Coordinates of C-alpha atoms and ligand atoms in Angstrom, one line a residue:
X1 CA 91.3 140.6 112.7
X2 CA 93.4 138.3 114.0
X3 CA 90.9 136.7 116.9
X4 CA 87.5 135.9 116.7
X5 CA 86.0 137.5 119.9
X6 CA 82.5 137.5 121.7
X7 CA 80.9 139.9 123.7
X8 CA 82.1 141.3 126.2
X9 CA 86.2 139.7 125.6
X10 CA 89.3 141.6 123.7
X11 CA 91.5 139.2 121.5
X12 CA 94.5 139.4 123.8
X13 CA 93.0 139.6 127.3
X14 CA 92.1 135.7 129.0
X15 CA 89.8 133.3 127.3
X16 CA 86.1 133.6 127.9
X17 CA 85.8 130.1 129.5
X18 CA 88.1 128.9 131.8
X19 CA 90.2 125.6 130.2
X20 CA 93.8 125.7 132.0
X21 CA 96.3 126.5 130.1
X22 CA 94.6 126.6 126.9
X23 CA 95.0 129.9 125.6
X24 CA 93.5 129.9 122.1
X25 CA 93.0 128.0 119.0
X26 CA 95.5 128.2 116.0
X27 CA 94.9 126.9 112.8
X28 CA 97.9 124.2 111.8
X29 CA 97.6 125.6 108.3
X30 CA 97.8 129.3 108.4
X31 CA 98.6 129.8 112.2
X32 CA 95.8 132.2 112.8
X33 CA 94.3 132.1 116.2
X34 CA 90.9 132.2 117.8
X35 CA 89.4 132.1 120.3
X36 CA 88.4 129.4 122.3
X37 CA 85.2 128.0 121.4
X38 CA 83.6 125.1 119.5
X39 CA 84.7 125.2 116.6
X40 CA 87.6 122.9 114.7
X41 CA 88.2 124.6 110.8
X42 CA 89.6 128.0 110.0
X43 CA 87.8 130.6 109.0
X44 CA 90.0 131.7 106.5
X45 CA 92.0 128.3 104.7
X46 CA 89.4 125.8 106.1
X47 CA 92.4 123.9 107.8
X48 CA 92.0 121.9 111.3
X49 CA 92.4 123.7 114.7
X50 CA 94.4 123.4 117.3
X51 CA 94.9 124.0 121.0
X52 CA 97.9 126.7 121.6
X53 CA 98.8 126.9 125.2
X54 CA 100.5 129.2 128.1
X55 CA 102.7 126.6 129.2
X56 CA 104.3 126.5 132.4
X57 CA 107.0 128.8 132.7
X58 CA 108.8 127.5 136.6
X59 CA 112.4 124.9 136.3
X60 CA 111.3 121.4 135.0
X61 CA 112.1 119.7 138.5
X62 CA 109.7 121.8 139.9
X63 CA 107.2 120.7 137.1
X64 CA 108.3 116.9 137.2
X65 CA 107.6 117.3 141.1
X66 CA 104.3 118.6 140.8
X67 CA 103.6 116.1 137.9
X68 CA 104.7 113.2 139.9
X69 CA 102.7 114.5 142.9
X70 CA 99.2 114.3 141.1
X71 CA 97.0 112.0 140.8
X72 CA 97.6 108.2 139.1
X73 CA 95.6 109.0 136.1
X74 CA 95.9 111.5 133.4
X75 CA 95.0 114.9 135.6
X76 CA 98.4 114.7 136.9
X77 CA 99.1 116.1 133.2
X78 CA 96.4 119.2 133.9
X79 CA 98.9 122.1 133.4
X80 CA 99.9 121.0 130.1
X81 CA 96.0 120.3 128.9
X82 CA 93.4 122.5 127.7
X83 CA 91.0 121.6 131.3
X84 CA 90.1 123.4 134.5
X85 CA 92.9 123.5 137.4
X86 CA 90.3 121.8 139.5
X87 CA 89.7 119.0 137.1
X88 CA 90.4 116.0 139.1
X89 CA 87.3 117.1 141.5
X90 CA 84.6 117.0 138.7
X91 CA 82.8 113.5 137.6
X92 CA 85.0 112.5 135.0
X93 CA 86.2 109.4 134.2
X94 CA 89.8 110.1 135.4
X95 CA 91.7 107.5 132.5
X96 CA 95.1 107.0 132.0
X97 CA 98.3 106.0 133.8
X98 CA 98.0 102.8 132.4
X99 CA 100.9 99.8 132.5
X100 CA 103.9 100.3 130.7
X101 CA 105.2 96.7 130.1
X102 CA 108.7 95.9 129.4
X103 CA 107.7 93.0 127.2
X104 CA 110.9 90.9 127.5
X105 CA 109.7 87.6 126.5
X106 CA 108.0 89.4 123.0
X107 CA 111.3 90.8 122.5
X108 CA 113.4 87.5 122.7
X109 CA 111.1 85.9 120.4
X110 CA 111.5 89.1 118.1
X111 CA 115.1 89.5 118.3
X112 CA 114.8 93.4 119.9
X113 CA 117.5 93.9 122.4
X114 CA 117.6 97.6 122.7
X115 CA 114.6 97.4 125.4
X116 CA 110.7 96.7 124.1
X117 CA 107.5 98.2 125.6
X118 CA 104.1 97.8 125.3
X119 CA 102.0 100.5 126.2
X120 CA 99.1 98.8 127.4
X121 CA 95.8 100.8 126.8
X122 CA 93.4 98.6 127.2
X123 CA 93.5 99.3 131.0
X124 CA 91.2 102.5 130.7
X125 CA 87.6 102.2 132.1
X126 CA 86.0 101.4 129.1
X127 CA 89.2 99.8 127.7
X128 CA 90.3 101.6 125.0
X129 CA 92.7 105.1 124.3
X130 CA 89.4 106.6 123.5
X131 CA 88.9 107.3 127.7
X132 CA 91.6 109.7 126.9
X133 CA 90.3 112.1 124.6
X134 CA 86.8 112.0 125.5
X135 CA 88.0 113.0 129.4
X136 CA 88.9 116.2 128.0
X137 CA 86.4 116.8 125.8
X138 CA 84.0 116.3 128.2
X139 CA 85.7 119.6 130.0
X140 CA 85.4 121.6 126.6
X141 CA 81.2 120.2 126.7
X142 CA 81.3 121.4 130.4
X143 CA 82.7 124.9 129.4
X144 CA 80.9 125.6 126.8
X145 CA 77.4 124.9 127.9
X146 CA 76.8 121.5 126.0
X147 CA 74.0 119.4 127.2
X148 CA 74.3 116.5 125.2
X149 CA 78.1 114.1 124.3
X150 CA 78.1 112.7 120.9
X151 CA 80.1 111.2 118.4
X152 CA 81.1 109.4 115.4
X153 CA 82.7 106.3 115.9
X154 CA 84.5 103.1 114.9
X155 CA 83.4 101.2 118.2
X156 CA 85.4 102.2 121.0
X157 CA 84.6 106.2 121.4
X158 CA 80.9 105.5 121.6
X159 CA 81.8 103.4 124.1
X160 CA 83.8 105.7 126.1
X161 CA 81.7 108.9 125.3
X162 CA 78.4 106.8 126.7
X163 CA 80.5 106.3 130.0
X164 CA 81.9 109.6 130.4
X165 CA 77.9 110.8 129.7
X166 CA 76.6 109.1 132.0
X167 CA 79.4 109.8 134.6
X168 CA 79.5 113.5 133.9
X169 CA 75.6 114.1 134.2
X170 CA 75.3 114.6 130.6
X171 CA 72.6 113.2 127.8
X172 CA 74.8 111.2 125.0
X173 CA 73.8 110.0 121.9
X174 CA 76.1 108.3 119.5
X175 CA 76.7 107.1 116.1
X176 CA 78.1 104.4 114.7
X177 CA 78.6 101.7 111.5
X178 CA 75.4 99.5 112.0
X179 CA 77.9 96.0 110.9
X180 CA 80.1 96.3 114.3
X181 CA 81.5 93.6 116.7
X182 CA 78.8 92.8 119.6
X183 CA 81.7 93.4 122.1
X184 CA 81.4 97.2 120.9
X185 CA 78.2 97.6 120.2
X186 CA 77.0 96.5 124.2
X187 CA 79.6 98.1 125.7
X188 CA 78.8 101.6 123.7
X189 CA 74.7 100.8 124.7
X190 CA 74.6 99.7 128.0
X191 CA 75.4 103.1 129.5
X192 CA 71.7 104.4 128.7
X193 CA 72.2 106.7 126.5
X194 CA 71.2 106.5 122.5
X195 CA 73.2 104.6 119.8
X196 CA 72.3 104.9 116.8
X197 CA 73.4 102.1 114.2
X198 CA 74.0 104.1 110.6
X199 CA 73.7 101.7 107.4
X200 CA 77.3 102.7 106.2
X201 CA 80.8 102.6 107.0
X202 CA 82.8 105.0 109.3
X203 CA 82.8 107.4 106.6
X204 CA 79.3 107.9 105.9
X205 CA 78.8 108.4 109.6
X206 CA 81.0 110.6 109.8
X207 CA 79.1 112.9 106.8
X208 CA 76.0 111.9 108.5
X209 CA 77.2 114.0 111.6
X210 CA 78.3 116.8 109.8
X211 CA 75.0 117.3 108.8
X212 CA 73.7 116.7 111.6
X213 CA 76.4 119.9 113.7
X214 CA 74.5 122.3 111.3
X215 CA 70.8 121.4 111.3
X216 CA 68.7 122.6 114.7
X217 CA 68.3 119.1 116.0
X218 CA 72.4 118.8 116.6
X219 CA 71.8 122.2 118.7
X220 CA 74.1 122.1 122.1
X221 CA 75.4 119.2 120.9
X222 CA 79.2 118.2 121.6
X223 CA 80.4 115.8 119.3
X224 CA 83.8 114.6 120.7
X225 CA 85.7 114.7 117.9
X226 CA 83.7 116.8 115.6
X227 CA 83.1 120.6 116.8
X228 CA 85.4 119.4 120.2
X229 CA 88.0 117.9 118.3
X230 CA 90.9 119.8 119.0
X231 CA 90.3 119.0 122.6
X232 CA 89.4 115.8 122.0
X233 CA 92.6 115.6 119.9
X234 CA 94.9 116.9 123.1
X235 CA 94.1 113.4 125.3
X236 CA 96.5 111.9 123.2
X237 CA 99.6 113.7 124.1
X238 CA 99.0 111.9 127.8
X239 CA 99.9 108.4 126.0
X240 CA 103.9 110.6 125.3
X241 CA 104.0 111.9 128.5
X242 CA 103.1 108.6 130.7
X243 CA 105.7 106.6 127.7
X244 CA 108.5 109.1 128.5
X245 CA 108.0 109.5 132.5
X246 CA 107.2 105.7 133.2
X247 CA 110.6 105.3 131.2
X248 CA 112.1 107.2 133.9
X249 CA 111.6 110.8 132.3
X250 CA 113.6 109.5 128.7
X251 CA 112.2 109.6 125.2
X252 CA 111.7 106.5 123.5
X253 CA 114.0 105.7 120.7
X254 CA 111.1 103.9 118.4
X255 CA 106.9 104.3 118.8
X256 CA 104.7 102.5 116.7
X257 CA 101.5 103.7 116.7
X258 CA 98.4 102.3 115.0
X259 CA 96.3 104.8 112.3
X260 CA 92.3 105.3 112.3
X261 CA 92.0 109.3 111.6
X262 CA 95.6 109.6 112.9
X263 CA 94.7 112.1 115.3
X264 CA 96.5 110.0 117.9
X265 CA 99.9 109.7 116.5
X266 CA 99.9 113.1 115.5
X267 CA 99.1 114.3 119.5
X268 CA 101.7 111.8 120.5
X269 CA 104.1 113.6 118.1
X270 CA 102.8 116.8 119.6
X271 CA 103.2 115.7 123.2
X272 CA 107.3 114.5 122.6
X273 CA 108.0 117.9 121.3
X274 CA 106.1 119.8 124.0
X275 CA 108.2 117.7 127.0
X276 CA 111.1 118.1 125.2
X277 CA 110.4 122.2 124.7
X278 CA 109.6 122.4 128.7
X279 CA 113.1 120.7 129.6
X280 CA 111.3 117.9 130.4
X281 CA 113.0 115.2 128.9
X282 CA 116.5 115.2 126.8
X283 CA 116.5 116.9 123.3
X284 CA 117.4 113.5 121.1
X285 CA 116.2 112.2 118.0
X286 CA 113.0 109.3 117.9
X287 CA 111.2 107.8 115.0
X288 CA 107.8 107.3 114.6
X289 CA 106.1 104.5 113.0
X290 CA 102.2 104.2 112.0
X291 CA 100.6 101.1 111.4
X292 CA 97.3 99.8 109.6
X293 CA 95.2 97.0 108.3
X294 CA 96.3 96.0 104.4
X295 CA 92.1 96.3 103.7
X296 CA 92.1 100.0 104.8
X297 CA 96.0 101.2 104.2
X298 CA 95.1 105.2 103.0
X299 CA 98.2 106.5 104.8
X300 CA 100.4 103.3 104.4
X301 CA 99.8 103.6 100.5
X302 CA 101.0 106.9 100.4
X303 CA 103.6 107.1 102.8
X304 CA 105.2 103.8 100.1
X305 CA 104.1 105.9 97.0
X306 CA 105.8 109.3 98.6
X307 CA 102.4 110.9 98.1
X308 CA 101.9 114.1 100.2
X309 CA 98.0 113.7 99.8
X310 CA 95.9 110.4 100.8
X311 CA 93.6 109.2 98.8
X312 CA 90.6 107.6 100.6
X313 CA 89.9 104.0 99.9
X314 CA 86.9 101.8 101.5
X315 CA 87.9 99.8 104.2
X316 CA 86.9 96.4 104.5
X317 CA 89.4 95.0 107.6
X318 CA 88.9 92.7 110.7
X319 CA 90.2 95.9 112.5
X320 CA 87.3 98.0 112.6
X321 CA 88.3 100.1 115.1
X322 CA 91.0 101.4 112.5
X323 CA 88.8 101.7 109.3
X324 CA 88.5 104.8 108.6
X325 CA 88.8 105.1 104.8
X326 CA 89.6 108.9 104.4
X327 CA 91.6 109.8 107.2
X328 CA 91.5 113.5 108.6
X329 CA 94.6 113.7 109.9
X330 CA 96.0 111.1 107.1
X331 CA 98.7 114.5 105.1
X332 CA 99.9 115.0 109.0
X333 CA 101.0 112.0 109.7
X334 CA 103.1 111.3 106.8
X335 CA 104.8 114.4 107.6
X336 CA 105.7 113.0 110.8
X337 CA 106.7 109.3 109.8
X338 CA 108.6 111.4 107.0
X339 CA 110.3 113.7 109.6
X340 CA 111.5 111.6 112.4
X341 CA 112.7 109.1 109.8
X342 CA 109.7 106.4 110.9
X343 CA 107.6 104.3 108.7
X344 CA 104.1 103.4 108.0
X345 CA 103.3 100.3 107.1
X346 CA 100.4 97.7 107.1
X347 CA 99.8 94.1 107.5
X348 CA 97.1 91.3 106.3
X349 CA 94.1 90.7 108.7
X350 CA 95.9 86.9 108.9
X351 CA 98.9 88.6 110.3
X352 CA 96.7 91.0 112.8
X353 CA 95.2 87.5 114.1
X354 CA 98.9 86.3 114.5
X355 CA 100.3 89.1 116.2
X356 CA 97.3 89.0 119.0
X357 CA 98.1 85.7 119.9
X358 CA 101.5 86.5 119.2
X359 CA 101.1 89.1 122.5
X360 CA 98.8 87.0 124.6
X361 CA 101.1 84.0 124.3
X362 CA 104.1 86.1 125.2
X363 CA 103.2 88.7 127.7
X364 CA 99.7 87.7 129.1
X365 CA 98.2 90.9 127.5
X366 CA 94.8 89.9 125.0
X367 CA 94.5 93.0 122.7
X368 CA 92.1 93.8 120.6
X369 CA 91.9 93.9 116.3
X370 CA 93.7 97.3 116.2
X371 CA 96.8 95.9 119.0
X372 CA 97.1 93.2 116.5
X373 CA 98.0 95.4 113.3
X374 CA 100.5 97.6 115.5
X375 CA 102.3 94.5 116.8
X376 CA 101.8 92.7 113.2
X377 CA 103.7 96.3 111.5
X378 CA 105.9 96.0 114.8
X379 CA 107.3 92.7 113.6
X380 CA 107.1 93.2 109.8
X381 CA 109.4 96.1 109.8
X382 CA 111.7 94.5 112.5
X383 CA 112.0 92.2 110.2
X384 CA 113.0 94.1 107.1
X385 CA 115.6 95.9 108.9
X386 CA 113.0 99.5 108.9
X387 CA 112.7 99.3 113.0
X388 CA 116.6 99.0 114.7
X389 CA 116.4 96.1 117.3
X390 CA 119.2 97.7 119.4
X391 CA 116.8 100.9 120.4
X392 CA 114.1 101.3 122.9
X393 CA 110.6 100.6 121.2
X394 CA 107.5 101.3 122.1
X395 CA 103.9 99.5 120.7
X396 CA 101.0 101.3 121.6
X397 CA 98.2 98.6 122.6
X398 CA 95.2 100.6 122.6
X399 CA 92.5 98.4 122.9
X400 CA 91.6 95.2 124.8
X401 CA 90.7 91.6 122.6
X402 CA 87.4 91.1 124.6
X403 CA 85.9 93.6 122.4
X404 CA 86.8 91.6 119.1
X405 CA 86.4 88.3 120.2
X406 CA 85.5 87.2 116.4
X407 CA 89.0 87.9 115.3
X408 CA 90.5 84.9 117.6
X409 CA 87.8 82.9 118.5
X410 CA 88.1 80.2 115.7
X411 CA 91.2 79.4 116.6
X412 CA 91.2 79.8 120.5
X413 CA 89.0 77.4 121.7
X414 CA 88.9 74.8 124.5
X415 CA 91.5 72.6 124.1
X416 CA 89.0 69.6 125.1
X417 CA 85.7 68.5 127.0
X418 CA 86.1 66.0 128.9
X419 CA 84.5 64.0 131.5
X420 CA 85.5 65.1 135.4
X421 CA 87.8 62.1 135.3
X422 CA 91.7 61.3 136.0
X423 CA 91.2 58.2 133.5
X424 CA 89.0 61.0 130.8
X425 CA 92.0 63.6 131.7
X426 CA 94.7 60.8 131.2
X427 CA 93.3 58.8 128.3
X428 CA 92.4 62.4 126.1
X429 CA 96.4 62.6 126.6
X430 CA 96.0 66.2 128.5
X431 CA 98.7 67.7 130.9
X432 CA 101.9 66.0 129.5
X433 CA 102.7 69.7 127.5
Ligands
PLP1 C1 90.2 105.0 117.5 C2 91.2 104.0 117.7 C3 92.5 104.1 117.2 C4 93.0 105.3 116.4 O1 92.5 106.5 116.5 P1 92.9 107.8 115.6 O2 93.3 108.8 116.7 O3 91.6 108.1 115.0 O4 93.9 107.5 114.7 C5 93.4 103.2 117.6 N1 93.1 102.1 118.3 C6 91.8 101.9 118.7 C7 91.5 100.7 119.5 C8 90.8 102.9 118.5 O5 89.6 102.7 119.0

């Protein structure tokens, strides 16, 4: 049998609940498709599932038009995500269509003349990427009946699944390392829902909810990027298709992408080839590049070994957003940085520190831990001839520096106190700079 089916539905006619385009779920492994539902392994070979889609058929003018006509956040992208035509009515937290920054100061000081970009993420309502893919899997929850949104998380998606909770009418309760920065931990508690601090790292919490998806207590529970992850997964492809239209409908020659699970650069991988399949944008080559913290480097290790498996390691990083030891998506991404000709590459937590302020002082934009390791690998293989200067290139900021205040806040301090004073101001020999 090649689809799973419920009551009352035959494998080929429409999908039981209604999610757009969405047509079924393949597995990336074997290909075999089932139905939509909660689910995220294969029944047969255990590997990850996917979203496979009807895409729309109609010229791409007509679908640029009708992209370019929809709303400024990422529902303009509905026909090409697995979520209800009517999506943009329903309490959701409507992310996305955030700045596109041609950084030309950052690029002077690196020596890129071929165009630079930073994709600046930390716009989103709860200021990270994670908006993204918890706005759609908040549609999967809807369709299938979930009452309550939780998660496993690094910082930022408990953050942004206690907003869309809360905003969506739903209960939420959400896991996450107990040793996190206070930035995350407020902004993931102050939406009312439950967090729950787990005396581990990413990893174990992780496990943790595993267990917790088969036992009768996790019952109508979605967890974001658990049983809901290959929605959940699908919110990334909006960061390719805002890159490529804000760049005037054009692929990117360069992206450099930063690695927790590497769902995200995978669904930015998957997003290029989907706008280049619809006609979207021009068929040309692009490379892309992932980047992570030296203290939790899975993926960077054996992308430089030529490894085609990753072998977990514990993280122990400033960027905690990105330490996730034993990467799901960690075999996928190589293949990709492998394909396109990219990289992946990491940097010391000194050099994440450097490339933050690097930003800030350039561009005005104050990123957070994770912004700092793709602008750190940015520079590092700019500098070792990996990334070509003379191409458009693309960083990926994808969270904002008031979460991780810690990681700057040593060395970004007042730069006096002084009495309210001309004589105080003059003599502490301020204002001559
Ligand atoms: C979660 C996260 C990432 C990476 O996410 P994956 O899709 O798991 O690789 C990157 N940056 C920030 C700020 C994050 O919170």
């Amino acid at each position: 049998m090649a689809v799973q089916t419920v009551a009352g539905s035959t494998a080929s006619s429409t999908p039981a609940v209604d999610l757009g385009p969405a047509a079924a779920l393949s597995c990336r492994e074997c290909g075999e498709r089932f139905e939509l539902g909660p689910l995220f392994a294969c029944a047969s070979c255990f590997g990850p599932l996917e979203v496979a889609y009807d895409l729309p058929t109609g010229s791409p003018e007509e679908l640029r038009k009708r992209i370019e006509a929809g709303p400024d956040n990422i529902w303009r992208y509905a026909p090409l995500l697995p979520v209800p035509a009517d999506v943009a009515e329903k309490p959701n937290i409507n992310p996305g269509f955030t700045k596109l920054v041609k950084a030309d100061n950052l690029a002077r000081e690196l020596g890129v003349t071929g165009g630079l970009y930073v994709k600046d993420d930390s716009g989103n309502p709860t200021h990270s990427f994670k908006d993204r893919v918890v706005a759609i899997a908040v549609e999967a929850a809807r369709a299938f009946g979930f009452t309550t949104l939780s998660c496993s998380s690094t910082g930022n998606l408990a953050g942004a699944v206690g907003a869309a909770a809360a905003r969506a009418g739903l209960r939420s309760c959400v896991f996450i390392p107990h040793d996190l920065e206070q930035g995350k931990v407020v902004m993931a508690a102050v939406y009312g829902g439950e967090l729950v601090g787990i005396e581990g790292n990413y990893d174990d919490v992780n496990r943790f909810c595993s267990e917790l998806i088969g036992d009768p207590l996790g019952e109508g529970w979605g967890f974001v990027n658990v049983n809901l992850r290959p929605y959940y997964g699908e919110g990334s492809k909006t960061l390719a298709y805002e890159i490529c239209e804000q760049l005037g409908w054009r692929l990117p020659d360069q992206i450099v992408i930063p690695i927790a699970s590497g769902s995200q650069l995978t669904k930015i991988d998957k997003g290029l080839q989907e706008l280049i399949k619809l006609g979207l944008v021009e068929d040309k080559p692009y490379k892309i590049f992932g980047a992570q913290a030296e203290g939790c480097s899975p993926v960077s290790a054996a992308f430089k070994a030529g490894h085609e498996v990753v072998r977990p390691q514990k993280p122990n990083t400033i960027a905690k957003s990105l330490a996730i030891g034993n990467p799901a998506d960690g075999p996928y991404v190589l293949d990709i940085a492998r394909r396109t000709g990219g990289a992946v590459e990491d940097v010391t937590d000194e050099q994440v520190v450097d490339a933050i302020k690097l930003l800030a002082r350039t561009e005005g934009i104050f990123g957070e831990t994770a912004g700092g390791v793709t602008l750190g690998v940015t520079k590092k293989l700019i500098e070792a001839g990996v990334i070509d200067p003379t191409l458009t290139t693309v960083v990926v900021n994808t969270g904002d520096g008031l979460k991780t205040l810690d990681a700057v806040s040593a060395t970004s301090q007042a730069t006096a106190t002084i009495k309210p004073s001309l004589e105080a101001f003059r003599a502490a020999g301020l204002g001559t700079a």
